[in-house]
PDB file of C-alpha atoms and ligand atoms in Angstrom:
ATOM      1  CA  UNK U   1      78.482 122.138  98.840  1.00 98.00           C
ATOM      2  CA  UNK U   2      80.874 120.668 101.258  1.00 98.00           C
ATOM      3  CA  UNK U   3      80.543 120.664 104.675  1.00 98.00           C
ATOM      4  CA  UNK U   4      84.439 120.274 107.159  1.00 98.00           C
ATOM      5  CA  UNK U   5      84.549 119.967 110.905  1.00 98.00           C
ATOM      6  CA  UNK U   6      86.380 123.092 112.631  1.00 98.00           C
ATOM      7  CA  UNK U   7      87.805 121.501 115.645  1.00 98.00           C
ATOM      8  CA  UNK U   8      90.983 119.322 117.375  1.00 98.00           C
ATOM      9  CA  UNK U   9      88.259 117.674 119.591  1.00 98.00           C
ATOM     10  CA  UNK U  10      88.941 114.180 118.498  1.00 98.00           C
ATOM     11  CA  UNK U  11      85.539 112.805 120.559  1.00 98.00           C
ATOM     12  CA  UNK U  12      83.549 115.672 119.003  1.00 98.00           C
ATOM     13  CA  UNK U  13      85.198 114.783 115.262  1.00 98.00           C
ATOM     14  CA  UNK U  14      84.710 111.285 115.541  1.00 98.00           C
ATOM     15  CA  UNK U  15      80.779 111.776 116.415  1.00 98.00           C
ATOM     16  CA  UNK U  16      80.343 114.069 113.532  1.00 98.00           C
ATOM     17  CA  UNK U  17      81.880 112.139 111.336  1.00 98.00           C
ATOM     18  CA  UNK U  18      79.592 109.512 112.630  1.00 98.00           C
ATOM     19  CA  UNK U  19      76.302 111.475 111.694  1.00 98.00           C
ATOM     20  CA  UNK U  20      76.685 113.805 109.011  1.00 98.00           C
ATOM     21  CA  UNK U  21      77.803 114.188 105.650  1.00 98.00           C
ATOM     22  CA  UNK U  22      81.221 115.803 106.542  1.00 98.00           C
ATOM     23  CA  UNK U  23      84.500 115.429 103.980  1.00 98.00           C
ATOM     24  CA  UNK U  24      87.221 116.528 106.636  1.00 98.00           C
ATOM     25  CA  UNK U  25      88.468 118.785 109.187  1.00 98.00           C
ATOM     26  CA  UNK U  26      89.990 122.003 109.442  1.00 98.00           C
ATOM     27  CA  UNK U  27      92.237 123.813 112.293  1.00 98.00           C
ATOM     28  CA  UNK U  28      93.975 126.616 113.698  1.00 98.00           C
ATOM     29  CA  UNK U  29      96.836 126.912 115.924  1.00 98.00           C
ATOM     30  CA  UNK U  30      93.717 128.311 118.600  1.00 98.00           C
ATOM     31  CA  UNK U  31      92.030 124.842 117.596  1.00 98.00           C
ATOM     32  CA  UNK U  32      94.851 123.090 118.189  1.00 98.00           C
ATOM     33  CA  UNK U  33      96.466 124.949 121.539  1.00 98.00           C
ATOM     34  CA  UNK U  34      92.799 124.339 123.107  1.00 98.00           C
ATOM     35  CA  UNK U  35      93.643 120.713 123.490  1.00 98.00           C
ATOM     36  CA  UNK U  36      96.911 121.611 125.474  1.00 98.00           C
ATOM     37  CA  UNK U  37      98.588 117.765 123.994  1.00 98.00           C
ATOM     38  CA  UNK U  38     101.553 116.602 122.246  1.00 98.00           C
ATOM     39  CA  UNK U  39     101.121 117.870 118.954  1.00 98.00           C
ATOM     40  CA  UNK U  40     102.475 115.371 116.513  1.00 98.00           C
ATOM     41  CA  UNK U  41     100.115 112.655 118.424  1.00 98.00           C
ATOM     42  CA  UNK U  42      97.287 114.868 117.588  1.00 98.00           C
ATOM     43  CA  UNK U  43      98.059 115.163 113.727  1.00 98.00           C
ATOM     44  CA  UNK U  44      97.967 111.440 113.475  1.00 98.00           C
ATOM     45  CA  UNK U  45      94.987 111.523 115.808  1.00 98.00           C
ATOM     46  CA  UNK U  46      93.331 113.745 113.921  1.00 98.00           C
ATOM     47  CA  UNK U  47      94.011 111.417 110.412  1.00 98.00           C
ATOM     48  CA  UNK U  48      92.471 108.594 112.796  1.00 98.00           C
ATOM     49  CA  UNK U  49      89.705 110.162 113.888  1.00 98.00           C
ATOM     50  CA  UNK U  50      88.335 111.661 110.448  1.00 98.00           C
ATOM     51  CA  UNK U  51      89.433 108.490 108.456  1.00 98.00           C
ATOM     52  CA  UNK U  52      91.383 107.877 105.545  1.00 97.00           C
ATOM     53  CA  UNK U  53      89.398 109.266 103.129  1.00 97.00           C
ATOM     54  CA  UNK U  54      89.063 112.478 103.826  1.00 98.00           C
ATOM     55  CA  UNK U  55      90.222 115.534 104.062  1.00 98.00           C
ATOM     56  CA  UNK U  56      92.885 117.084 107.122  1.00 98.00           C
ATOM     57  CA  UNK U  57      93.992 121.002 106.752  1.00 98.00           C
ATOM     58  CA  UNK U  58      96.369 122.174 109.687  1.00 98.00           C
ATOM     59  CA  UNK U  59      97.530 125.196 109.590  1.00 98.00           C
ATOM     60  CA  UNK U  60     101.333 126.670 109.175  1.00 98.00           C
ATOM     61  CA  UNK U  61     103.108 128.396 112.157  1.00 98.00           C
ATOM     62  CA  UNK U  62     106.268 129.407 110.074  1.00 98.00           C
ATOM     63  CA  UNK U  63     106.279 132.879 108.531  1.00 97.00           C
ATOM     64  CA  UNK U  64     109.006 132.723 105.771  1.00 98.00           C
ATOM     65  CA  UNK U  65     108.330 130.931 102.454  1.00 98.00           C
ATOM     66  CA  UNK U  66     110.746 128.373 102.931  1.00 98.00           C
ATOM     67  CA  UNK U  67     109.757 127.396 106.025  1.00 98.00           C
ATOM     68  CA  UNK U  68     106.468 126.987 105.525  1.00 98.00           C
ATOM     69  CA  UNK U  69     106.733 124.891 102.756  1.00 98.00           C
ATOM     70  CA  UNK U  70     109.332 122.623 104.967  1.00 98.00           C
ATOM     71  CA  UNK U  71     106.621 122.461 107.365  1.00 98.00           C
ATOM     72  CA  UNK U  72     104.097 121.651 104.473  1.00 98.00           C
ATOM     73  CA  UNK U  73     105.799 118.483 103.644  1.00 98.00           C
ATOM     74  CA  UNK U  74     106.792 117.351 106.942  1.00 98.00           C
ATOM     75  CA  UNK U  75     102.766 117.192 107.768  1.00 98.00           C
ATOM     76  CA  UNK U  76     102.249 116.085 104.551  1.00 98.00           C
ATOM     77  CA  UNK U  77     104.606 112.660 105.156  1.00 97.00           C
ATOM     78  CA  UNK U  78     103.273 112.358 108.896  1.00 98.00           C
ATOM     79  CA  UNK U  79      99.339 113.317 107.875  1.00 98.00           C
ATOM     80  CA  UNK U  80      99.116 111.223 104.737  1.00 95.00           C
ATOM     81  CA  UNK U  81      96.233 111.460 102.978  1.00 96.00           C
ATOM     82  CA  UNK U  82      94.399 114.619 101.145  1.00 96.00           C
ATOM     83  CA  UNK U  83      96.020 117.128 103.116  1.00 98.00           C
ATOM     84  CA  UNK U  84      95.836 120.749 102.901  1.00 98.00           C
ATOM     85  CA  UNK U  85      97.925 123.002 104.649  1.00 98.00           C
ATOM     86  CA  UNK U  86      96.389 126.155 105.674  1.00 98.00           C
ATOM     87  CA  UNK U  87      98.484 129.411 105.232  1.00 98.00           C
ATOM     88  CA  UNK U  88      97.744 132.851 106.056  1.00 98.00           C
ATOM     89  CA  UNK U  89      97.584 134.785 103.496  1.00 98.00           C
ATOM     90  CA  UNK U  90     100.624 137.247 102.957  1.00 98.00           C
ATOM     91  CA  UNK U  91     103.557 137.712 100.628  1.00 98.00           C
ATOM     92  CA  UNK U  92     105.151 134.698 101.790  1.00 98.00           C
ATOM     93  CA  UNK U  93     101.798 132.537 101.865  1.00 98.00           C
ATOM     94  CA  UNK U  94     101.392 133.414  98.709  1.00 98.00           C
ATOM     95  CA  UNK U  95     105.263 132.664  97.585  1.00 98.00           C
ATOM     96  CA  UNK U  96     104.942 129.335  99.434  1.00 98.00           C
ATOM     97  CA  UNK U  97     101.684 128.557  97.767  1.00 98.00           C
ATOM     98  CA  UNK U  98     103.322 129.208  94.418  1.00 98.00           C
ATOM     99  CA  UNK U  99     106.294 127.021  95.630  1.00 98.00           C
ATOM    100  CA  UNK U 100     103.955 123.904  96.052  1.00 98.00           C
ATOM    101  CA  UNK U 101     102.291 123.527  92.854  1.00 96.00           C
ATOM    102  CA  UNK U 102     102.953 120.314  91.521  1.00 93.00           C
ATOM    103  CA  UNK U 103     104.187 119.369  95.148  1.00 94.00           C
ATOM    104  CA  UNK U 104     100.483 117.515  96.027  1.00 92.00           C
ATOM    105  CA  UNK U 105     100.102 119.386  98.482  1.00 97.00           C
ATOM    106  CA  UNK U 106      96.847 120.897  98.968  1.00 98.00           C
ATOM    107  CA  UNK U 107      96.971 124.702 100.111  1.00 98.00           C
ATOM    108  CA  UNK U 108      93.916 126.605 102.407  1.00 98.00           C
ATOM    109  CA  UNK U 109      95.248 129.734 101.776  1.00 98.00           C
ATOM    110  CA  UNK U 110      93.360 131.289 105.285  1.00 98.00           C
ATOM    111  CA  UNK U 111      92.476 134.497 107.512  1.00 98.00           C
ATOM    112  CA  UNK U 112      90.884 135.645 104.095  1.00 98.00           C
ATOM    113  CA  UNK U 113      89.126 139.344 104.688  1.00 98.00           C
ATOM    114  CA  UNK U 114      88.910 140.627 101.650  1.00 98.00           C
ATOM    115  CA  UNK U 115      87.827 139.238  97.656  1.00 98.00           C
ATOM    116  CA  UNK U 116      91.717 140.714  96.363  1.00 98.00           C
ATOM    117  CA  UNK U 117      93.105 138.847  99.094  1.00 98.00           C
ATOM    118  CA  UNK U 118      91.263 135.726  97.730  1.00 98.00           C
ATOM    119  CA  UNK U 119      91.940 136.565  93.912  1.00 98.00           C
ATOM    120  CA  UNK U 120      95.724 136.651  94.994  1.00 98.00           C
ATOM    121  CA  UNK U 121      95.658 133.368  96.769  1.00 98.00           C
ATOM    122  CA  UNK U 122      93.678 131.734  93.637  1.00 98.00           C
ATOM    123  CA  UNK U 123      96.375 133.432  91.311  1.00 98.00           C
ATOM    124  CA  UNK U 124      98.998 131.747  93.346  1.00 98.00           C
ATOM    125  CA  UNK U 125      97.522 128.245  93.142  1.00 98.00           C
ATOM    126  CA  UNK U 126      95.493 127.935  96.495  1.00 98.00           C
ATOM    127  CA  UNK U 127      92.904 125.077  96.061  1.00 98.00           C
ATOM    128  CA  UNK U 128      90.525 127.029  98.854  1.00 98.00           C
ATOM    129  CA  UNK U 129      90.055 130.193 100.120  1.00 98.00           C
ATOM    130  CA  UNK U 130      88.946 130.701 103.652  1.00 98.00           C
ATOM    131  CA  UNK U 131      87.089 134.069 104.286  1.00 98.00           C
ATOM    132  CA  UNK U 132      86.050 134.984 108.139  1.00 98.00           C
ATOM    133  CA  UNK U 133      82.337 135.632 107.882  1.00 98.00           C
ATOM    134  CA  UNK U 134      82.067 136.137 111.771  1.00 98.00           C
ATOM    135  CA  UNK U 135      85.060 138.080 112.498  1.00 98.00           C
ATOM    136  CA  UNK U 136      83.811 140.279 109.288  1.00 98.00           C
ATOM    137  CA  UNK U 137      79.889 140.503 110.576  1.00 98.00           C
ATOM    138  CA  UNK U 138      81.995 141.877 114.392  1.00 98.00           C
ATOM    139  CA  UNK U 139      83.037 144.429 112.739  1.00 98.00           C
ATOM    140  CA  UNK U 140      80.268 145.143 110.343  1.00 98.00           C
ATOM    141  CA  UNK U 141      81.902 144.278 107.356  1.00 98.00           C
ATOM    142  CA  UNK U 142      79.291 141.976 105.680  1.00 98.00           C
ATOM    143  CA  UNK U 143      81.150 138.669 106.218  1.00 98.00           C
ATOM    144  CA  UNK U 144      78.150 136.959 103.572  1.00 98.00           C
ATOM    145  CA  UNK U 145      78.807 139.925 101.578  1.00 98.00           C
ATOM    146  CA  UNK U 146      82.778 138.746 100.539  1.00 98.00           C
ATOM    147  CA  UNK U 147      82.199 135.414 100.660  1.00 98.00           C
ATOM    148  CA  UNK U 148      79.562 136.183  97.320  1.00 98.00           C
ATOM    149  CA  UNK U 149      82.052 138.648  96.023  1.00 98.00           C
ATOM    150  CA  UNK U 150      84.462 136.154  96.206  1.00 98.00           C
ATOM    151  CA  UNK U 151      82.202 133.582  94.121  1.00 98.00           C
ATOM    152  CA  UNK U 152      81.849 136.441  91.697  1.00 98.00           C
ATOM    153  CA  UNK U 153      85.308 137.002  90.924  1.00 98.00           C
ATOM    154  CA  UNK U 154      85.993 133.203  90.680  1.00 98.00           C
ATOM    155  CA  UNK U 155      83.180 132.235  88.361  1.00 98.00           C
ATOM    156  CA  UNK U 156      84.161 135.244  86.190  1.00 98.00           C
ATOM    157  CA  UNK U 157      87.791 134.398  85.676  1.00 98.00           C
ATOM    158  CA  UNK U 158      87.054 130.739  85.958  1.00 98.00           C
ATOM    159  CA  UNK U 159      89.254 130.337  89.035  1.00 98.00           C
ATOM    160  CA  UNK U 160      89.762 126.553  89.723  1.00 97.00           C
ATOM    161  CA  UNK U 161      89.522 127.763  93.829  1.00 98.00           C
ATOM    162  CA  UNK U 162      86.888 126.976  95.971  1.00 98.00           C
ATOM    163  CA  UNK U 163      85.522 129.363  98.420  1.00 98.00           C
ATOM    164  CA  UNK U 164      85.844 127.846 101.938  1.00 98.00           C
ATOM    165  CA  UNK U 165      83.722 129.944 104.302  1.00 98.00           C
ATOM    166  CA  UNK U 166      84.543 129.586 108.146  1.00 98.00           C
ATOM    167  CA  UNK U 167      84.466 131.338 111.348  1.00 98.00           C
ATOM    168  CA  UNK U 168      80.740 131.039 112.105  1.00 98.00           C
ATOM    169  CA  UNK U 169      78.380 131.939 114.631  1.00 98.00           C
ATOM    170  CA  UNK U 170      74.882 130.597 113.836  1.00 98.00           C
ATOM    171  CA  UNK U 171      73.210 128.559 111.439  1.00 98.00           C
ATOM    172  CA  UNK U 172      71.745 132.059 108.859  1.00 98.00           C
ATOM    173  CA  UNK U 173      75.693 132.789 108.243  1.00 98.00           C
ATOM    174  CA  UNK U 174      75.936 128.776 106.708  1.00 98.00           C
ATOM    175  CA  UNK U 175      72.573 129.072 104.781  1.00 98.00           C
ATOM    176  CA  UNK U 176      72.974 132.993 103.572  1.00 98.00           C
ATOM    177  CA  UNK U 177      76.723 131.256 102.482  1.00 98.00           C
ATOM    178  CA  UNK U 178      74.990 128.034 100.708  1.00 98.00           C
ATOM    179  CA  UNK U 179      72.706 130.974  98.990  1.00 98.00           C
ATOM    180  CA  UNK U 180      75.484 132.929  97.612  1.00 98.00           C
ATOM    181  CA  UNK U 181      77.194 129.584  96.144  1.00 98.00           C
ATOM    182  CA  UNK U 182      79.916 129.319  98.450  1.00 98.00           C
ATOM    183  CA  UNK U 183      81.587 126.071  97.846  1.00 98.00           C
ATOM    184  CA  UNK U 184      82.394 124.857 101.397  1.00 98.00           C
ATOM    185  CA  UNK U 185      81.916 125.784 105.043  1.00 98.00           C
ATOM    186  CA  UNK U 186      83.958 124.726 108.199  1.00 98.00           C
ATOM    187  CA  UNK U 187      81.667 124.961 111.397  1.00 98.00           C
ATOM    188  CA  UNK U 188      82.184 123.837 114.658  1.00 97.00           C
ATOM    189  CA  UNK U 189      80.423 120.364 116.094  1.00 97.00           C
ATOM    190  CA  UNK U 190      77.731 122.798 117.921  1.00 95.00           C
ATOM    191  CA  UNK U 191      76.564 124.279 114.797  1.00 98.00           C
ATOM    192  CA  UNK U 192      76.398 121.010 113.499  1.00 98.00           C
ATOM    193  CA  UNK U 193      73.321 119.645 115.546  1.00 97.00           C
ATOM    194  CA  UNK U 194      71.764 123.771 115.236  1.00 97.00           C
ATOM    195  CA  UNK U 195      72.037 122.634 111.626  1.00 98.00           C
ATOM    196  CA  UNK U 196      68.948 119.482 111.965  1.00 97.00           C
ATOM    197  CA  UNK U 197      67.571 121.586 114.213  1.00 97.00           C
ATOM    198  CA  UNK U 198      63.729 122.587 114.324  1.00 98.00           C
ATOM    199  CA  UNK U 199      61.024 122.823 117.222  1.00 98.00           C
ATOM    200  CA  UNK U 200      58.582 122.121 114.714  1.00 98.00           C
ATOM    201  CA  UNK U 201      60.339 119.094 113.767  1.00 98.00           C
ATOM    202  CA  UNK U 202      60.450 117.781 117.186  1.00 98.00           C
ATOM    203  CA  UNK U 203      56.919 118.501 117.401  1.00 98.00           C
ATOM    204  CA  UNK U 204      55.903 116.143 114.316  1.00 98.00           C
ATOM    205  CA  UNK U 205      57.683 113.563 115.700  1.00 98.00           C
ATOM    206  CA  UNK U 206      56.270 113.571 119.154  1.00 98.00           C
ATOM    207  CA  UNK U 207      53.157 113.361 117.721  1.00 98.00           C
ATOM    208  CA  UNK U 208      53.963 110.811 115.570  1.00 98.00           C
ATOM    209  CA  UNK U 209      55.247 108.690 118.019  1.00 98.00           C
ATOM    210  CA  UNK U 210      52.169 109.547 120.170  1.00 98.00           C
ATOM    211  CA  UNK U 211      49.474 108.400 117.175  1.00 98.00           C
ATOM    212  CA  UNK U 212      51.479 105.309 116.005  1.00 98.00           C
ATOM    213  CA  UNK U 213      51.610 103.856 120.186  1.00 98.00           C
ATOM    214  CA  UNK U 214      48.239 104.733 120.449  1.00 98.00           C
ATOM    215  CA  UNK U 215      46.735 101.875 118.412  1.00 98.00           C
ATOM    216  CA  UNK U 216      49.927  99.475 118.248  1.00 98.00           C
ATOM    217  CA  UNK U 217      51.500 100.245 121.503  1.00 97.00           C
ATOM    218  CA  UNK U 218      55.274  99.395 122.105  1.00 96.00           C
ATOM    219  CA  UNK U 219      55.635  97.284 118.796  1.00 97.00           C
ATOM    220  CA  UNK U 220      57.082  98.886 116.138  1.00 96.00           C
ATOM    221  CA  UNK U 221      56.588  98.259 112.236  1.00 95.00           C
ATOM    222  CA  UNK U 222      59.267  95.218 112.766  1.00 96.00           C
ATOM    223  CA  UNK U 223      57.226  93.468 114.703  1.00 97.00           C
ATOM    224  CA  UNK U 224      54.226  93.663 113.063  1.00 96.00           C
ATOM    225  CA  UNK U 225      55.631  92.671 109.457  1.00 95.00           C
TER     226      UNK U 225
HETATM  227  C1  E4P B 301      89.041 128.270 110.000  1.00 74.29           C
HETATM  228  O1  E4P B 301      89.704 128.215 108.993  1.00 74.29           O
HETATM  229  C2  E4P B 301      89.183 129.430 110.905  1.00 74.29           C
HETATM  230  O2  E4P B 301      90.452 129.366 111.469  1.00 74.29           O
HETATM  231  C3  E4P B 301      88.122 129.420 111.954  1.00 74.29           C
HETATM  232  O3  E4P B 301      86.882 129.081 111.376  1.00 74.29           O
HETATM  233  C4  E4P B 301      88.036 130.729 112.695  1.00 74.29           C
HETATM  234  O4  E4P B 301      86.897 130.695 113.503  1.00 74.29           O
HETATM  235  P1  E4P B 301      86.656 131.724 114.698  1.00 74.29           P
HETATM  236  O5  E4P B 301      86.439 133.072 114.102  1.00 74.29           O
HETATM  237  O6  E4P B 301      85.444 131.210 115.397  1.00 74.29           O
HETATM  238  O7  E4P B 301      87.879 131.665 115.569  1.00 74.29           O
END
């Protein structure tokens, strides 16, 4: 399962990057507005701060076809790297999508709220599908629910698409997603450390801490080896 960064916040990116197993980043144009900055500076900051290696998605703001794929490879040649551009899923998405096989180009086909949404955007060559499993679970539509639907429909046509769950909330929505074999998830840096997270956890080590200075004091195992 693979695990992407949903923010612009190149100090909270770089951290995360730092400390878990991530494989890239992923954005909106709500990501990216929050940061109120020159834009094409924070594409290439963005490639810096998640290295070379991985993965970058940013996400069209052109609605016709053409256009879209224009702005594919213009991000494309300033991005470098695996990039992904992220399209909303639509007629045109989906005729841009088709447009850029065999282009390189990477395509998130995104705001995903339905499994024949996803189907389409597999159909038309999207490498992932993002489905909104918070915005769904707001309106009690069983955001989990798609996302495994989803997985279905994929494993029984043998889609080569992977299921890219975002828009989360808390830590169940990831691990209900993990259960249902989603491929990927995109959470935000908070969720991150809610991921490592356990009181009991804490706990142990307190006490571990406490036992081990009780009979060697301030030296650790270093010192003593
Ligand atoms: C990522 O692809 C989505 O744009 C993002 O996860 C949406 O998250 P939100 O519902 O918290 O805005």
């Amino acid at each position: 399962m693979e695990f992407i960064i949903d923010t612009a916040d190149l100090k909270a990116i770089r951290r995360i990057v730092e400390f878990f197993p991530v494989i890239g980043v992923t954005t909106n144009p709500t990501i990216i507005s929050k940061e109120k900055t020159d834009f094409k500076q924070l594409a290439l900051d963005l490639r810096e701060a998640v290295g070379p290696d991985k993965q970058v998605h940013i996400q069209t703001t052109s609605e016709k076809a053409e256009d879209i794929v224009a702005e594919a490879k213009a991000l494309y040649d300033l991005v470098g790297g695996e990039f992904y551009i992220k399209i909303p899923i639509g007629a045109e998405g989906l005729k841009a999508t088709m447009m850029l096989k065999g282009s390189g180009i990477g395509v998130t086909m995104t705001a995903i709220h339905t499994p024949q949404q996803a189907l389409q955007a597999a159909l038309a060559g999207a490498t992932y599908v993002a489905p909104y499993v918070n915005r769904l679970d707001n309106v009690c539509a069983d955001g989990v629910g798609v996302v495994a639907d989803i997985v279905t429909i994929f494993d029984a046509y043998g889609l080569d698409c992977k299921v890219l769950a975002a828009s989360f909330k808390n830590v169940q929505q990831v691990h209900e997603c993990a259960l249902c074999g989603g491929h990927a998830v995109t959470i935000n840096p908070d969720l991150y450390d809610q991921l490592v997270y356990h009181p009991l956890t804490d706990k142990a080590i307190v006490d571990f801490t406490a036992d081990w200075k009780s009979v060697y004091g301030d030296k650790g195992s270093l010192d003593l080896i």
